[in-house]
Short mmCIF file of C-alpha atoms in Angstrom, two decimals:
data_model
loop_
_atom_site.label_atom_id
_atom_site.label_comp_id
_atom_site.label_asym_id
_atom_site.label_seq_id
_atom_site.Cartn_x
_atom_site.Cartn_y
_atom_site.Cartn_z
CA ILE A 1 -24.05 -40.17 -13.69
CA PHE A 2 -24.01 -36.91 -15.65
CA LEU A 3 -20.44 -37.48 -16.92
CA ARG A 4 -21.12 -41.14 -17.71
CA ASN A 5 -23.99 -40.25 -20.06
CA MET A 6 -22.27 -37.41 -21.92
CA THR A 7 -21.31 -37.64 -25.59
CA PRO A 8 -17.62 -37.08 -26.53
CA LEU A 9 -18.53 -33.57 -27.73
CA SER A 10 -20.29 -32.79 -24.45
CA GLU A 11 -17.32 -34.13 -22.50
CA THR A 12 -15.03 -31.75 -24.39
CA ILE A 13 -17.32 -28.80 -23.75
CA TYR A 14 -17.64 -29.75 -20.09
CA SER A 15 -13.86 -30.00 -19.82
CA SER A 16 -13.43 -26.58 -21.45
CA LEU A 17 -15.97 -24.97 -19.14
CA GLU A 18 -14.22 -26.58 -16.20
CA ASP A 19 -10.94 -25.06 -17.40
CA ILE A 20 -12.54 -21.62 -17.67
CA ILE A 21 -13.87 -21.88 -14.11
CA LEU A 22 -10.33 -22.70 -12.95
CA PHE A 23 -8.94 -19.87 -15.09
CA GLY A 24 -9.55 -17.23 -12.40
CA ASP A 25 -7.97 -19.37 -9.68
CA VAL A 26 -4.84 -19.88 -11.78
CA LYS A 27 -4.53 -16.15 -12.46
CA ARG A 28 -4.87 -15.35 -8.78
CA TYR A 29 -2.21 -17.92 -7.94
CA LEU A 30 0.23 -16.50 -10.48
CA ALA A 31 -0.44 -12.97 -9.25
CA VAL A 32 1.10 -13.78 -5.87
CA LYS A 33 4.14 -15.33 -7.57
CA GLN A 34 5.20 -12.26 -9.52
CA ASP A 35 8.58 -12.17 -7.78
CA LYS A 36 9.55 -15.33 -9.73
CA PRO A 37 9.40 -16.30 -13.42
CA ALA A 38 6.13 -17.98 -14.36
CA ILE A 39 5.84 -20.76 -16.91
CA THR A 40 2.47 -22.10 -18.02
CA VAL A 41 2.07 -25.23 -20.12
CA ASN A 42 -0.97 -26.33 -22.08
CA THR A 43 -1.06 -30.12 -22.08
CA LYS A 44 -4.44 -30.53 -23.79
CA PHE A 45 -5.90 -29.14 -26.99
CA ASN A 46 -8.93 -27.58 -25.24
CA GLU A 47 -7.08 -25.58 -22.59
CA VAL A 48 -7.09 -21.79 -22.59
CA PRO A 49 -3.56 -20.47 -21.96
CA VAL A 50 -2.83 -18.21 -19.01
CA ALA A 51 -0.45 -15.26 -19.48
CA ALA A 52 3.05 -15.90 -18.13
CA ASP A 53 6.69 -15.15 -18.83
CA LEU A 54 6.83 -18.37 -20.87
CA CYS A 55 3.63 -19.93 -22.21
CA PHE A 56 3.75 -23.26 -24.01
CA ILE A 57 0.89 -23.83 -26.49
CA HIS A 58 -0.06 -27.45 -27.21
CA TYR A 59 -2.14 -26.38 -30.21
CA PRO A 60 -4.04 -23.13 -31.00
CA THR A 61 -7.38 -24.92 -31.05
CA TYR A 62 -9.72 -22.01 -30.45
CA ILE A 63 -7.96 -19.74 -32.94
CA VAL A 64 -8.32 -22.37 -35.67
CA LEU A 65 -11.92 -23.18 -34.72
CA LYS A 66 -12.75 -19.48 -34.80
CA LYS A 67 -11.10 -18.79 -38.16
CA ASN A 68 -11.57 -22.05 -40.03
CA PRO A 69 -13.38 -24.87 -38.18
CA ARG A 70 -12.87 -27.16 -41.16
CA ASP A 71 -9.11 -26.81 -41.24
CA PRO A 72 -7.71 -30.36 -41.59
CA SER A 73 -5.03 -29.73 -38.97
CA LEU A 74 -7.81 -30.05 -36.37
CA LEU A 75 -7.62 -33.78 -37.05
CA GLY A 76 -4.37 -33.78 -35.08
CA PRO A 77 -6.03 -33.48 -31.65
CA VAL A 78 -8.98 -35.54 -32.92
CA LEU A 79 -11.39 -32.66 -33.35
CA GLY A 80 -12.13 -31.90 -36.96
CA LYS A 81 -15.44 -31.70 -38.72
CA ASN A 82 -17.53 -33.15 -35.86
CA TYR A 83 -17.80 -29.71 -34.24
CA MET A 84 -19.30 -28.04 -37.28
CA SER A 85 -20.98 -30.87 -39.14
CA SER A 86 -24.52 -29.61 -38.53
CA THR A 87 -26.40 -26.44 -37.60
CA PRO A 88 -27.34 -27.67 -34.09
CA LEU A 89 -23.72 -28.51 -33.36
CA ARG A 90 -22.56 -25.09 -34.58
CA MET A 91 -25.13 -23.37 -32.38
CA TYR A 92 -24.06 -25.56 -29.49
CA ILE A 93 -20.32 -24.96 -29.69
CA THR A 94 -19.91 -21.49 -31.27
CA PRO A 95 -20.51 -19.42 -28.07
CA LEU A 96 -17.86 -21.45 -26.24
CA ILE A 97 -15.41 -21.06 -29.14
CA ASN A 98 -15.94 -17.28 -29.17
CA LEU A 99 -15.40 -17.03 -25.43
CA CYS A 100 -12.27 -19.19 -25.41
CA TYR A 101 -10.89 -17.39 -28.47
CA SER A 102 -11.23 -13.99 -26.77
CA LEU A 103 -9.61 -15.30 -23.58
CA MET A 104 -6.79 -16.91 -25.53
CA ILE A 105 -5.93 -13.77 -27.52
CA ARG A 106 -6.10 -11.60 -24.41
CA GLU A 107 -3.72 -13.84 -22.49
CA LEU A 108 -1.23 -14.42 -25.30
CA THR A 109 -0.75 -10.69 -25.87
CA LYS A 110 0.45 -10.49 -22.26
CA CYS A 111 3.01 -13.30 -22.59
CA LYS A 112 6.71 -12.53 -22.84
CA ALA A 113 7.48 -15.69 -24.80
CA ILE A 114 5.08 -18.06 -26.58
CA LEU A 115 6.43 -21.56 -27.20
CA PHE A 116 5.31 -24.19 -29.71
CA ASN A 117 6.30 -27.84 -29.93
CA SER A 118 7.05 -27.71 -33.67
CA SER A 119 7.36 -25.38 -36.65
CA PHE A 120 4.17 -26.96 -37.96
CA THR A 121 2.19 -25.88 -34.89
CA MET A 122 3.62 -22.37 -35.08
CA HIS A 123 2.83 -22.27 -38.81
CA ILE A 124 -0.83 -23.03 -38.06
CA PHE A 125 -0.88 -20.38 -35.33
CA MET A 126 0.61 -17.68 -37.58
CA MET A 127 -1.67 -18.60 -40.47
CA TYR A 128 -4.85 -17.94 -38.45
CA THR A 129 -3.81 -15.18 -36.05
CA ASP A 130 -4.97 -11.69 -37.04
CA SER A 131 -2.16 -9.68 -38.62
CA ALA A 132 -2.42 -6.83 -36.10
CA ILE A 133 -2.08 -9.24 -33.18
CA LEU A 134 0.69 -11.14 -34.94
CA ARG A 135 2.71 -7.95 -35.40
CA GLU A 136 2.41 -7.33 -31.68
CA ILE A 137 3.62 -10.76 -30.57
CA LYS A 138 5.69 -12.06 -33.49
CA LYS A 139 9.04 -11.47 -31.76
CA SER A 140 7.82 -13.52 -28.81
CA LEU A 141 7.24 -16.74 -30.80
CA TYR A 142 9.63 -19.69 -30.41
CA VAL A 143 9.74 -23.35 -31.41
CA VAL A 144 10.85 -25.61 -28.55
CA HIS A 145 10.86 -29.31 -29.37
CA PRO A 146 9.98 -31.59 -26.45
CA PRO A 147 13.03 -33.59 -25.37
CA LEU A 148 13.06 -37.27 -26.22
CA ILE A 149 14.53 -38.65 -23.01
CA ASN A 150 13.90 -42.37 -23.64
CA ALA A 151 15.33 -42.58 -27.16
CA VAL A 152 16.98 -45.87 -28.07
CA ARG A 153 20.76 -45.64 -27.94
CA GLY A 154 23.29 -47.65 -29.86
CA VAL A 155 25.24 -47.80 -33.08
CA HIS A 156 23.25 -48.08 -36.30
CA ASP A 157 25.07 -48.87 -39.53
CA GLY A 158 22.09 -48.23 -41.82
CA SER A 159 22.14 -51.79 -43.18
CA ASN A 160 19.12 -53.97 -43.85
CA ARG A 161 20.41 -56.75 -41.60
CA ASN A 162 17.85 -57.95 -39.03
CA ARG A 163 15.33 -55.31 -40.08
CA LYS A 164 12.25 -57.13 -41.31
CA TYR A 165 9.46 -55.25 -39.53
CA ILE A 166 7.00 -52.76 -40.96
CA THR A 167 5.66 -51.10 -37.82
CA LEU A 168 2.48 -49.08 -37.32
CA ARG A 169 0.70 -47.53 -34.38
CA VAL A 170 -2.64 -48.90 -33.26
CA LYS A 171 -5.66 -46.57 -33.58
CA PRO A 172 -4.53 -43.73 -35.84
CA LEU A 173 -7.40 -41.21 -36.10
CA ALA A 174 -10.85 -41.23 -34.57
CA SER A 175 -12.10 -40.28 -38.06
CA LEU A 176 -10.72 -43.56 -39.44
CA SER A 177 -12.98 -46.47 -38.51
CA PRO A 178 -11.57 -49.74 -37.13
CA GLU A 179 -12.74 -51.52 -40.29
CA THR A 180 -10.99 -49.07 -42.65
CA TRP A 181 -7.81 -48.98 -40.59
CA SER A 182 -7.68 -52.78 -40.39
CA ARG A 183 -8.07 -52.99 -44.17
CA PHE A 184 -5.07 -50.69 -44.68
CA VAL A 185 -2.92 -52.78 -42.34
CA ALA A 186 -4.05 -56.00 -44.04
CA GLU A 187 -3.22 -54.62 -47.50
CA ILE A 188 0.27 -53.73 -46.32
CA ALA A 189 0.73 -57.27 -44.97
CA LYS A 190 -0.54 -58.79 -48.24
CA ASN A 191 1.85 -56.68 -50.35
CA PHE A 192 4.92 -57.25 -48.16
CA LYS A 193 4.72 -60.94 -47.29
CA GLU A 194 8.46 -61.15 -46.64
CA ALA A 195 8.06 -58.61 -43.84
CA THR A 196 6.37 -58.83 -40.45
CA VAL A 197 3.77 -56.12 -39.98
CA VAL A 198 3.85 -55.13 -36.31
CA VAL A 199 1.20 -52.99 -34.62
CA ILE A 200 2.27 -51.28 -31.39
CA GLY A 201 0.98 -48.55 -29.08
CA PHE A 202 -1.66 -48.46 -26.40
CA ALA A 203 -5.09 -50.09 -26.58
CA LYS A 204 -6.81 -49.79 -23.23
CA THR A 205 -10.16 -48.09 -23.79
CA GLN A 206 -13.12 -49.89 -25.31
CA THR A 207 -12.77 -47.84 -28.50
CA GLU A 208 -9.06 -48.60 -28.81
CA MET A 209 -9.67 -52.30 -28.26
CA LEU A 210 -12.07 -52.27 -31.23
CA TYR A 211 -9.17 -51.47 -33.56
CA LYS A 212 -7.19 -54.39 -32.19
CA ALA A 213 -10.17 -56.77 -32.38
CA HIS A 214 -11.06 -55.85 -35.98
CA LEU A 215 -7.47 -56.31 -37.14
CA GLN A 216 -7.15 -59.67 -35.36
CA LYS A 217 -10.34 -60.93 -37.00
CA LEU A 218 -9.43 -59.68 -40.49
CA ALA A 219 -5.89 -61.08 -40.33
CA ARG A 220 -7.25 -64.43 -39.20
CA ASN A 221 -9.90 -64.53 -41.95
CA LEU A 222 -7.31 -63.66 -44.62
CA GLY A 223 -4.71 -66.04 -43.27
CA LEU A 224 -2.16 -63.27 -42.74
CA ASN A 225 0.43 -64.92 -40.54
CA ASN A 226 2.80 -61.96 -40.86
CA VAL A 227 0.63 -59.59 -38.76
CA LYS A 228 1.66 -59.25 -35.12
CA ILE A 229 -0.25 -57.09 -32.61
CA LEU A 230 1.98 -56.13 -29.69
CA VAL A 231 0.13 -53.38 -27.87
CA ASN A 232 0.55 -52.22 -24.28
CA VAL A 233 4.13 -53.52 -24.13
CA SER A 234 6.99 -52.13 -22.04
CA GLU A 235 9.43 -49.48 -23.25
CA ASP A 236 12.13 -52.15 -23.56
CA ILE A 237 9.97 -54.30 -25.84
CA LYS A 238 8.94 -51.28 -27.90
CA ASN A 239 12.58 -50.27 -28.35
CA LEU A 240 13.48 -53.82 -29.38
CA ILE A 241 10.72 -53.69 -32.01
CA PHE A 242 12.04 -50.38 -33.33
CA ARG A 243 15.58 -51.78 -33.61
CA ARG A 244 14.17 -54.48 -35.91
CA THR A 245 11.95 -52.09 -37.86
CA LYS A 246 12.80 -51.41 -41.48
CA VAL A 247 9.94 -48.94 -42.04
CA TYR A 248 7.70 -47.18 -39.54
CA VAL A 249 4.41 -46.02 -41.10
CA HIS A 250 2.64 -43.20 -39.24
CA LEU A 251 -1.02 -43.02 -40.27
CA ILE A 252 -1.66 -39.80 -38.33
CA PRO A 253 -1.68 -36.70 -40.55
CA TYR A 254 -1.47 -33.19 -39.07
CA GLU A 255 0.15 -34.39 -35.85
CA HIS A 256 1.58 -31.42 -33.99
CA PHE A 257 4.86 -33.09 -33.10
CA GLY A 258 4.96 -36.91 -33.18
CA ILE A 259 6.96 -38.81 -30.55
CA MET A 260 6.61 -42.31 -32.00
CA PRO A 261 7.94 -41.61 -35.54
CA LEU A 262 10.88 -39.77 -33.98
CA GLU A 263 11.59 -42.73 -31.70
CA ALA A 264 11.53 -45.04 -34.72
CA LEU A 265 13.83 -42.73 -36.68
CA LEU A 266 16.35 -42.56 -33.84
CA SER A 267 16.25 -46.36 -33.69
CA GLY A 268 17.47 -46.48 -37.29
CA ALA A 269 14.17 -47.08 -39.09
CA ASN A 270 13.02 -45.21 -42.18
CA ILE A 271 9.70 -43.49 -41.61
CA VAL A 272 6.63 -42.77 -43.75
CA ILE A 273 4.68 -39.76 -42.46
CA HIS A 274 2.20 -37.16 -43.67
CA LYS A 275 3.81 -34.04 -45.15
CA MET A 276 1.77 -31.79 -42.81
CA SER A 277 3.12 -32.74 -39.39
CA GLY A 278 5.70 -31.62 -36.87
CA ILE A 279 8.32 -34.25 -37.70
CA SER A 280 7.93 -33.57 -41.44
CA PHE A 281 8.52 -29.84 -40.89
CA ASP A 282 11.35 -30.05 -38.37
CA VAL A 283 13.45 -33.10 -39.29
CA HIS A 284 15.21 -32.10 -42.50
CA LEU A 285 15.76 -35.50 -44.07
CA GLN A 286 14.68 -36.53 -47.54
CA GLU A 287 13.81 -39.84 -49.20
CA PRO A 288 14.28 -42.65 -48.51
CA PHE A 289 14.88 -41.89 -44.81
CA ILE A 290 11.68 -39.85 -44.54
CA ILE A 291 8.99 -40.31 -47.16
CA ARG A 292 6.16 -37.81 -46.92
CA TYR A 293 2.75 -38.85 -48.24
CA SER A 294 0.24 -36.13 -49.09
CA LYS A 295 -3.26 -37.54 -49.32
CA TYR A 296 -5.89 -37.75 -46.61
CA PRO A 297 -8.23 -39.60 -46.66
CA PHE A 298 -5.44 -42.08 -47.26
CA ASP A 299 -4.70 -43.35 -50.74
CA LEU A 300 -3.67 -47.01 -50.53
CA GLU A 301 -1.58 -46.88 -53.70
CA GLU A 302 0.34 -43.84 -52.47
CA LEU A 303 1.05 -45.52 -49.13
CA LEU A 304 2.13 -48.82 -50.70
CA ASN A 305 4.47 -47.03 -53.11
CA ALA A 306 6.01 -45.05 -50.24
CA ILE A 307 6.49 -48.18 -48.12
CA SER A 308 8.00 -50.05 -51.07
CA LEU A 309 10.57 -47.32 -51.74
CA SER A 310 11.40 -47.09 -48.05
CA TYR A 311 11.58 -50.87 -47.50
CA ASN A 312 13.89 -51.45 -50.46
CA SER A 313 16.33 -48.69 -49.51
CA GLU A 314 19.13 -48.44 -46.99
CA ASN A 315 18.24 -47.16 -43.53
CA ILE A 316 19.39 -43.89 -42.04
CA PRO A 317 23.15 -43.85 -41.29
CA SER A 318 24.37 -43.52 -37.73
CA GLU A 319 25.99 -40.09 -38.21
CA LEU A 320 22.64 -38.58 -39.19
CA ILE A 321 20.96 -40.28 -36.25
CA GLN A 322 23.42 -38.69 -33.84
CA LYS A 323 22.70 -35.21 -35.22
CA ILE A 324 18.96 -35.69 -34.83
CA ARG A 325 19.44 -37.19 -31.38
CA TRP A 326 21.17 -34.01 -30.22
CA GLN A 327 18.45 -31.82 -31.73
CA TYR A 328 15.84 -33.59 -29.59
CA SER A 329 17.94 -34.26 -26.50
CA PHE A 330 17.27 -32.87 -23.03
CA ASP A 331 20.54 -30.88 -23.17
CA SER A 332 19.44 -29.21 -26.40
CA PHE A 333 16.03 -28.51 -24.87
CA LYS A 334 17.64 -26.96 -21.81
CA GLU A 335 19.93 -24.77 -23.94
CA THR A 336 16.95 -23.52 -25.93
CA ILE A 337 14.90 -22.70 -22.85
CA ASN A 338 17.85 -20.92 -21.23
CA ARG A 339 18.38 -18.86 -24.37
CA ILE A 340 14.72 -17.83 -24.43
CA MET A 341 14.80 -16.99 -20.74
CA GLU A 342 17.88 -14.86 -21.36
CA ASN A 343 16.12 -13.01 -24.18
CA VAL A 344 13.09 -12.40 -21.99
CA SER A 345 15.33 -11.30 -19.15
CA ASN A 346 17.24 -8.85 -21.34
CA ASN A 347 14.00 -7.39 -22.62
CA ASN A 348 12.89 -6.80 -19.05
CA GLN A 349 16.07 -5.18 -17.68
CA GLY A 350 17.44 -8.40 -16.22
CA ALA A 351 14.48 -9.02 -13.96
CA TYR A 352 15.53 -12.58 -13.24
CA ASN A 353 18.30 -15.09 -13.80
CA ALA A 354 18.40 -16.51 -17.31
CA GLN A 355 19.60 -19.85 -15.92
CA TYR A 356 16.32 -20.32 -14.03
CA CYS A 357 15.55 -23.65 -15.68
#
């Protein structure tokens, strides 16, 4: 009953407190495993990392909240201004932020290697970490891209043939209302009538279903027959959509990595993404294959111009796709982890086998 009546902010605080309670148990567990390498992985934005040989940081949430709670990159994990929008909220959340910040710094200074999922995430971390601490740990920082195991395979010739989809993901940001998001999608459909605007992704919660319902109603009222909503589909259907996608538009700025735009890119689609995001930082392609928009809140004219340029250009050639595919493959991921483990091992007098992973 308590959990059912909590606000989203309270749920986050409850989850963080729950993590802190488990913090001691995790440390005790790792203490008895000191004869083997330890790897800890943060899978959520509100987790406090635990010191280990290798520690993967999903996002340095508490460092950013401590140093600049209005930093726009907090929109990535759907945090943002809600935490600090009023004095009561600041009083409510600040003690927890201070506690988690202190724990996070203490643990990270004990790590032998600190891993980030993109250069963008590491950039945010370095920007807000105190210089004295950064000097202490700077040589322990690494970017390790998550491997894209289910990437579409096949030969792509970069032609326009059979590519008539403009694809978007359902429910971009919690800060973008269903009405506003639906209007953006409708405007794209109105301006590109020769294309089919396809919305994919997951819509299972009540909030997510609102985005789908608003778009269905607006498209019906405007007579937009070129809007297709294909959410909650299988991987095979999603991959088929990507193979027919001319342009994938990612309306999620400040995303730490970004699996879906990378999947679209490896399927041969051009992508339109925000300039401050993991894929923008780490995939070194220029227009028209990647077009980076800059404004948030979104500027409709900027987005339409970007989509137009992308839609009327050739798609990414197959030789470039193969290079990017290797960069984000499991073999590349394994090589990177092994290299880091070897560095850590050498710095600790060969304490363990560098081929552990």
